[in-house]
Amino acid sequence: MSLRIYVDFKMPSEARRWLENNVGEHELIFPERPMTTVLANVATDPQIQTADIAFGQPNVQAIEQAANLRWLSISSSGMTRYDNDAFRALMQQRQTLVTHSATVYNRACALHAFSFMLAEARKLPEALETRVAHSHPGWPDIRSRSTLLEGDSVLIVGYGAIGRRLAELLEPLGMTIKGYRRTPRGDESIPMVTAEEYPFALASADHVINILPESDATKNFFNARSFATMKYGAVFYNIGRGTTVDQDALAEFLLFKKLKAAWLDVTTPEPLPRGHMLLSLPNCHVTPHIAGGHRGEHLTLIRHFIDNLRRFERGEALVDQVM
Amino acid sequence: MSLRIYVDFKMPSEARRWLENNVGEHELIFPERPMTTVLANVATDPQIQTADIAFGQPNVQAIEQAANLRWLSISSSGMTRYDNDAFRALMQQRQTLVTHSATVYNRACALHAFSFMLAEARKLPEALETRVAHSHPGWPDIRSRSTLLEGDSVLIVGYGAIGRRLAELLEPLGMTIKGYRRTPRGDESIPMVTAEEYPFALASADHVINILPESDATKNFFNARSFATMKYGAVFYNIGRGTTVDQDALAEFLLFKKLKAAWLDVTTPEPLPRGHMLLSLPNCHVTPHIAGGHRGEHLTLIRHFIDNLRRFERGEALVDQVM
């Protein structure tokens, strides 16, 4: 049985060929003007109305009009635009399956967070700039501010697949690692703290890793109260979503050095405008939402979709199913 | 039996107190003008002539005059000034034990090299500078040049305690790791390549980590021929000694991008003079010989010495003994 698969994002020609070669008997439908990024918002394309499967990040209006849609395969980890009760109800009523592609980006995101931790430990931004000589007082100074991370405590907020991978990477370092998530499942690889324990865990962590997704519940989750609770000299990392942080409060706590440093892959907005407070602080380090990126990313994404397509054909459970 | 211990380097007062409190019945002798760094060269202090033990990096002339010296505890990993046949013969004739302090710095050095590898994989120097927006062509570009390291091959040249630790840190990343050392001992944690296999291993490595010490045998070990042998797009790291690399050749291979990048913690001289070729190349990243540095470094060093002093008192084998 041939299915109509609507693909709404732009990919390198190599990835598109791979998709075409592996899709089997099914029909691929590409919009005339594909999205260049999964985060853009485009007008509804009428072609989606007849699709059985949508792969990408079509807007909600388009999905509402796609009455035949049996499976929505979201091409990103994030799914903010779909993560609400009304959309869940619609999908349930229509019996449409929804998957995201977290598996594709998890390992890169975890590695990116880990690279932040090591760059901070070894003072790389400063060390790559300074040409300090052995005889200069600045030399023992930067050496003594570099750390081994051993014995430090880490709190992973928004523990999930990325947190699990990060904990694997941290394993040889001899750190104390705890996690926090809204709904613990019991299969976590590291100890979870409860909501009651959370403020105490936050207060004692040397490294706080924010991997929270965007939602109404996570907006400004990290705010002035959080930063005030945190340990003097703690480091804050964000590879989740920019909206989960009160950036004014963060800037203030970085400015007077209650927090030693912040490493952010995500901000609000992205990119931050020239002259933004967070960009002018020497202890704030920002990368432009690239944590999930990696060489061959589009091929991994296509492979993830094709693997799920084979499962879908056989009526099996899909990987990364969220609705 | 009280021994006279000559200590020739400057340490924080906290570390000095720790040394004084733990040295037991022995007598500590400090020069009037202690060395501020272990790499400086100072005139001979007559006090060393009566010492039983020397702790630091006294110059060879001073040690020759120290007729009673039974143990030289070098406070660094490197021991270039002592690493020659004449000095070995003198120590053997006098029955003076010689230890260095590699154990103190190994973990930091390995972590520093690891931080280089992750910063390169995640393109941190570039990513921390750019404010590229999602809609900009530069955004998918930097994402696609970031890597997971998985499946990449690593060659550790000058495998020893630092290489062993680095291999532990790399373990969760799924890389292929090989090592090379002058004299394999059979207890290495990763496969060693022989001298015959070495050029082939060099030619196939994505990451070449140089941890060679300084000696006549290692001078310009990495030269134009090495870089020509290396894989197109390989990355070169140096946390050994600057003299082991022909820097002009390195600059040339970086300039025309046969090598993707170099990450150097050591150079010749240190620091490199303003305007040096290697400092002007955007794919060359230099930190100022801080790989071994870490918070509490002096306390770790004192502890290493005191532990060995207890062994010395009991006539046991010393840790990090090299002669």
PDB file of C-alpha atoms in Angstrom, chain A residues 38-196:
ATOM      1  CA  VAL A  38      12.778  23.589  11.119  1.00  0.00           C
ATOM      2  CA  LEU A  39      12.131  26.673  13.228  1.00  0.00           C
ATOM      3  CA  ALA A  40      10.714  28.882  10.451  1.00  0.00           C
ATOM      4  CA  ASN A  41       6.993  29.433  10.134  1.00  0.00           C
ATOM      5  CA  VAL A  42       5.547  29.160   6.637  1.00  0.00           C
ATOM      6  CA  ALA A  43       2.110  29.469   5.109  1.00  0.00           C
ATOM      7  CA  THR A  44       0.054  26.303   4.737  1.00  0.00           C
ATOM      8  CA  ASP A  45       0.773  24.239   1.624  1.00  0.00           C
ATOM      9  CA  PRO A  46      -2.427  22.586   0.263  1.00  0.00           C
ATOM     10  CA  GLN A  47      -0.469  19.432  -0.658  1.00  0.00           C
ATOM     11  CA  ILE A  48      -0.346  18.392   3.013  1.00  0.00           C
ATOM     12  CA  GLN A  49      -4.137  17.974   3.045  1.00  0.00           C
ATOM     13  CA  THR A  50      -3.924  14.677   1.193  1.00  0.00           C
ATOM     14  CA  ALA A  51      -0.861  13.305   3.022  1.00  0.00           C
ATOM     15  CA  ASP A  52      -0.855  10.095   5.074  1.00  0.00           C
ATOM     16  CA  ILE A  53       2.444  10.967   6.728  1.00  0.00           C
ATOM     17  CA  ALA A  54       4.065  14.368   7.396  1.00  0.00           C
ATOM     18  CA  PHE A  55       7.809  14.592   8.025  1.00  0.00           C
ATOM     19  CA  GLY A  56       9.231  17.924   9.195  1.00  0.00           C
ATOM     20  CA  GLN A  57       7.641  20.661  11.256  1.00  0.00           C
ATOM     21  CA  PRO A  58       4.388  21.617   9.498  1.00  0.00           C
ATOM     22  CA  ASN A  59       2.396  24.281  11.290  1.00  0.00           C
ATOM     23  CA  VAL A  60      -0.597  23.278  13.400  1.00  0.00           C
ATOM     24  CA  GLN A  61      -3.113  24.846  11.024  1.00  0.00           C
ATOM     25  CA  ALA A  62      -1.809  22.664   8.197  1.00  0.00           C
ATOM     26  CA  ILE A  63      -2.068  19.541  10.321  1.00  0.00           C
ATOM     27  CA  GLU A  64      -5.629  20.409  11.300  1.00  0.00           C
ATOM     28  CA  GLN A  65      -6.475  20.459   7.585  1.00  0.00           C
ATOM     29  CA  ALA A  66      -4.682  17.175   6.903  1.00  0.00           C
ATOM     30  CA  ALA A  67      -7.653  14.943   7.645  1.00  0.00           C
ATOM     31  CA  ASN A  68      -5.945  11.735   6.418  1.00  0.00           C
ATOM     32  CA  LEU A  69      -2.785  12.183   8.471  1.00  0.00           C
ATOM     33  CA  ARG A  70      -1.891   8.966  10.290  1.00  0.00           C
ATOM     34  CA  TRP A  71       1.624   9.840  11.429  1.00  0.00           C
ATOM     35  CA  LEU A  72       3.403  13.134  12.099  1.00  0.00           C
ATOM     36  CA  SER A  73       7.177  12.655  12.221  1.00  0.00           C
ATOM     37  CA  ILE A  74       8.625  15.850  13.728  1.00  0.00           C
ATOM     38  CA  SER A  75      12.159  16.402  12.441  1.00  0.00           C
ATOM     39  CA  SER A  76      13.470  18.096  15.616  1.00  0.00           C
ATOM     40  CA  SER A  77      13.867  17.291  19.294  1.00  0.00           C
ATOM     41  CA  GLY A  78      11.799  20.278  20.328  1.00  0.00           C
ATOM     42  CA  MET A  79       8.037  20.186  19.714  1.00  0.00           C
ATOM     43  CA  THR A  80       6.856  23.376  21.371  1.00  0.00           C
ATOM     44  CA  ARG A  81       4.198  24.179  18.793  1.00  0.00           C
ATOM     45  CA  TYR A  82       2.533  20.785  19.267  1.00  0.00           C
ATOM     46  CA  ASP A  83       3.017  20.382  23.007  1.00  0.00           C
ATOM     47  CA  ASN A  84      -0.430  21.429  24.268  1.00  0.00           C
ATOM     48  CA  ASP A  85      -3.643  19.742  25.326  1.00  0.00           C
ATOM     49  CA  ALA A  86      -5.684  20.860  22.305  1.00  0.00           C
ATOM     50  CA  PHE A  87      -3.203  19.356  19.853  1.00  0.00           C
ATOM     51  CA  ARG A  88      -2.895  16.154  21.885  1.00  0.00           C
ATOM     52  CA  ALA A  89      -6.695  15.833  21.899  1.00  0.00           C
ATOM     53  CA  LEU A  90      -6.861  16.332  18.130  1.00  0.00           C
ATOM     54  CA  MET A  91      -4.190  13.705  17.487  1.00  0.00           C
ATOM     55  CA  GLN A  92      -5.912  11.263  19.811  1.00  0.00           C
ATOM     56  CA  GLN A  93      -9.289  11.824  18.208  1.00  0.00           C
ATOM     57  CA  ARG A  94      -7.847  11.337  14.714  1.00  0.00           C
ATOM     58  CA  GLN A  95      -5.650   8.439  15.892  1.00  0.00           C
ATOM     59  CA  THR A  96      -2.610  10.177  14.427  1.00  0.00           C
ATOM     60  CA  LEU A  97       0.733   9.007  15.798  1.00  0.00           C
ATOM     61  CA  VAL A  98       3.324  11.655  16.623  1.00  0.00           C
ATOM     62  CA  THR A  99       7.063  11.066  16.876  1.00  0.00           C
ATOM     63  CA  HIS A 100       9.913  13.509  17.295  1.00  0.00           C
ATOM     64  CA  SER A 101      13.586  13.015  16.413  1.00  0.00           C
ATOM     65  CA  ALA A 102      15.315  13.423  19.757  1.00  0.00           C
ATOM     66  CA  THR A 103      17.372  10.273  19.164  1.00  0.00           C
ATOM     67  CA  VAL A 104      19.043  11.989  16.196  1.00  0.00           C
ATOM     68  CA  TYR A 105      20.306  14.928  18.258  1.00  0.00           C
ATOM     69  CA  ASN A 106      20.799  13.473  21.754  1.00  0.00           C
ATOM     70  CA  ARG A 107      24.391  12.413  21.405  1.00  0.00           C
ATOM     71  CA  ALA A 108      25.484  15.705  19.834  1.00  0.00           C
ATOM     72  CA  CYS A 109      23.605  17.730  22.479  1.00  0.00           C
ATOM     73  CA  ALA A 110      25.199  15.758  25.298  1.00  0.00           C
ATOM     74  CA  LEU A 111      28.649  16.138  23.733  1.00  0.00           C
ATOM     75  CA  HIS A 112      28.104  19.870  23.298  1.00  0.00           C
ATOM     76  CA  ALA A 113      27.150  20.285  26.967  1.00  0.00           C
ATOM     77  CA  PHE A 114      30.181  18.200  27.904  1.00  0.00           C
ATOM     78  CA  SER A 115      32.464  20.385  25.753  1.00  0.00           C
ATOM     79  CA  PHE A 116      31.101  23.412  27.654  1.00  0.00           C
ATOM     80  CA  MET A 117      31.965  21.758  30.991  1.00  0.00           C
ATOM     81  CA  LEU A 118      35.516  20.923  29.919  1.00  0.00           C
ATOM     82  CA  ALA A 119      36.117  24.332  28.333  1.00  0.00           C
ATOM     83  CA  GLU A 120      35.025  25.942  31.609  1.00  0.00           C
ATOM     84  CA  ALA A 121      37.145  23.550  33.704  1.00  0.00           C
ATOM     85  CA  ARG A 122      40.234  24.236  31.604  1.00  0.00           C
ATOM     86  CA  LYS A 123      39.445  27.995  31.265  1.00  0.00           C
ATOM     87  CA  LEU A 124      39.702  27.701  27.470  1.00  0.00           C
ATOM     88  CA  PRO A 125      38.138  31.055  26.446  1.00  0.00           C
ATOM     89  CA  GLU A 126      40.649  32.864  28.654  1.00  0.00           C
ATOM     90  CA  ALA A 127      43.564  30.484  28.039  1.00  0.00           C
ATOM     91  CA  LEU A 128      43.244  30.724  24.253  1.00  0.00           C
ATOM     92  CA  GLU A 129      43.503  34.520  24.462  1.00  0.00           C
ATOM     93  CA  THR A 130      46.276  35.039  26.994  1.00  0.00           C
ATOM     94  CA  ARG A 131      49.962  34.747  26.085  1.00  0.00           C
ATOM     95  CA  VAL A 132      51.056  34.841  29.720  1.00  0.00           C
ATOM     96  CA  ALA A 133      54.669  33.800  30.412  1.00  0.00           C
ATOM     97  CA  HIS A 134      55.750  31.291  33.072  1.00  0.00           C
ATOM     98  CA  SER A 135      57.359  34.057  35.103  1.00  0.00           C
ATOM     99  CA  HIS A 136      54.205  36.212  35.113  1.00  0.00           C
ATOM    100  CA  PRO A 137      51.902  36.110  38.192  1.00  0.00           C
ATOM    101  CA  GLY A 138      49.002  35.435  35.829  1.00  0.00           C
ATOM    102  CA  TRP A 139      50.497  32.037  34.998  1.00  0.00           C
ATOM    103  CA  PRO A 140      50.122  30.299  38.376  1.00  0.00           C
ATOM    104  CA  ASP A 141      46.806  32.140  38.659  1.00  0.00           C
ATOM    105  CA  ILE A 142      45.165  30.631  35.572  1.00  0.00           C
ATOM    106  CA  ARG A 143      46.673  27.226  36.402  1.00  0.00           C
ATOM    107  CA  SER A 144      45.179  27.325  39.886  1.00  0.00           C
ATOM    108  CA  ARG A 145      41.743  28.298  38.565  1.00  0.00           C
ATOM    109  CA  SER A 146      41.699  25.341  36.165  1.00  0.00           C
ATOM    110  CA  THR A 147      40.071  22.248  37.599  1.00  0.00           C
ATOM    111  CA  LEU A 148      39.931  18.484  37.240  1.00  0.00           C
ATOM    112  CA  LEU A 149      36.152  18.399  37.876  1.00  0.00           C
ATOM    113  CA  GLU A 150      36.805  15.434  40.177  1.00  0.00           C
ATOM    114  CA  GLY A 151      34.523  15.472  43.189  1.00  0.00           C
ATOM    115  CA  ASP A 152      32.359  18.288  41.794  1.00  0.00           C
ATOM    116  CA  SER A 153      28.593  17.823  41.861  1.00  0.00           C
ATOM    117  CA  VAL A 154      26.364  18.039  38.802  1.00  0.00           C
ATOM    118  CA  LEU A 155      22.596  18.525  38.669  1.00  0.00           C
ATOM    119  CA  ILE A 156      20.918  17.704  35.344  1.00  0.00           C
ATOM    120  CA  VAL A 157      17.568  19.516  35.168  1.00  0.00           C
ATOM    121  CA  GLY A 158      15.213  18.076  32.562  1.00  0.00           C
ATOM    122  CA  TYR A 159      16.835  14.642  32.655  1.00  0.00           C
ATOM    123  CA  GLY A 160      15.974  12.568  29.592  1.00  0.00           C
ATOM    124  CA  ALA A 161      17.881  10.911  26.761  1.00  0.00           C
ATOM    125  CA  ILE A 162      20.404  13.785  26.549  1.00  0.00           C
ATOM    126  CA  GLY A 163      20.976  13.698  30.302  1.00  0.00           C
ATOM    127  CA  ARG A 164      21.443   9.947  30.170  1.00  0.00           C
ATOM    128  CA  ARG A 165      24.135  10.293  27.496  1.00  0.00           C
ATOM    129  CA  LEU A 166      25.797  13.185  29.349  1.00  0.00           C
ATOM    130  CA  ALA A 167      25.990  11.061  32.503  1.00  0.00           C
ATOM    131  CA  GLU A 168      27.773   8.345  30.452  1.00  0.00           C
ATOM    132  CA  LEU A 169      30.322  10.880  29.213  1.00  0.00           C
ATOM    133  CA  LEU A 170      30.877  12.238  32.735  1.00  0.00           C
ATOM    134  CA  GLU A 171      31.366   8.763  34.182  1.00  0.00           C
ATOM    135  CA  PRO A 172      35.217   8.651  34.063  1.00  0.00           C
ATOM    136  CA  LEU A 173      35.503  12.050  35.775  1.00  0.00           C
ATOM    137  CA  GLY A 174      34.538  11.043  39.304  1.00  0.00           C
ATOM    138  CA  MET A 175      31.759  13.588  39.784  1.00  0.00           C
ATOM    139  CA  THR A 176      28.566  13.276  41.828  1.00  0.00           C
ATOM    140  CA  ILE A 177      25.656  13.351  39.383  1.00  0.00           C
ATOM    141  CA  LYS A 178      21.966  13.809  40.119  1.00  0.00           C
ATOM    142  CA  GLY A 179      18.998  14.457  37.876  1.00  0.00           C
ATOM    143  CA  TYR A 180      15.615  16.118  38.068  1.00  0.00           C
ATOM    144  CA  ARG A 181      12.610  15.551  35.818  1.00  0.00           C
ATOM    145  CA  ARG A 182       8.901  16.277  36.109  1.00  0.00           C
ATOM    146  CA  THR A 183       7.886  12.630  36.046  1.00  0.00           C
ATOM    147  CA  PRO A 184      10.567  10.093  37.011  1.00  0.00           C
ATOM    148  CA  ARG A 185      10.038   6.725  35.322  1.00  0.00           C
ATOM    149  CA  GLY A 186      12.238   4.602  37.507  1.00  0.00           C
ATOM    150  CA  ASP A 187      14.563   3.607  34.641  1.00  0.00           C
ATOM    151  CA  GLU A 188      16.944   6.569  35.013  1.00  0.00           C
ATOM    152  CA  SER A 189      20.686   5.841  34.972  1.00  0.00           C
ATOM    153  CA  ILE A 190      21.472   8.306  37.783  1.00  0.00           C
ATOM    154  CA  PRO A 191      19.712   9.183  41.074  1.00  0.00           C
ATOM    155  CA  MET A 192      16.716  11.496  40.653  1.00  0.00           C
ATOM    156  CA  VAL A 193      15.805  14.177  43.181  1.00  0.00           C
ATOM    157  CA  THR A 194      12.154  14.770  44.060  1.00  0.00           C
ATOM    158  CA  ALA A 195      10.449  18.176  43.809  1.00  0.00           C
ATOM    159  CA  GLU A 196      10.934  18.531  47.572  1.00  0.00           C
TER     160      GLU A 196
END
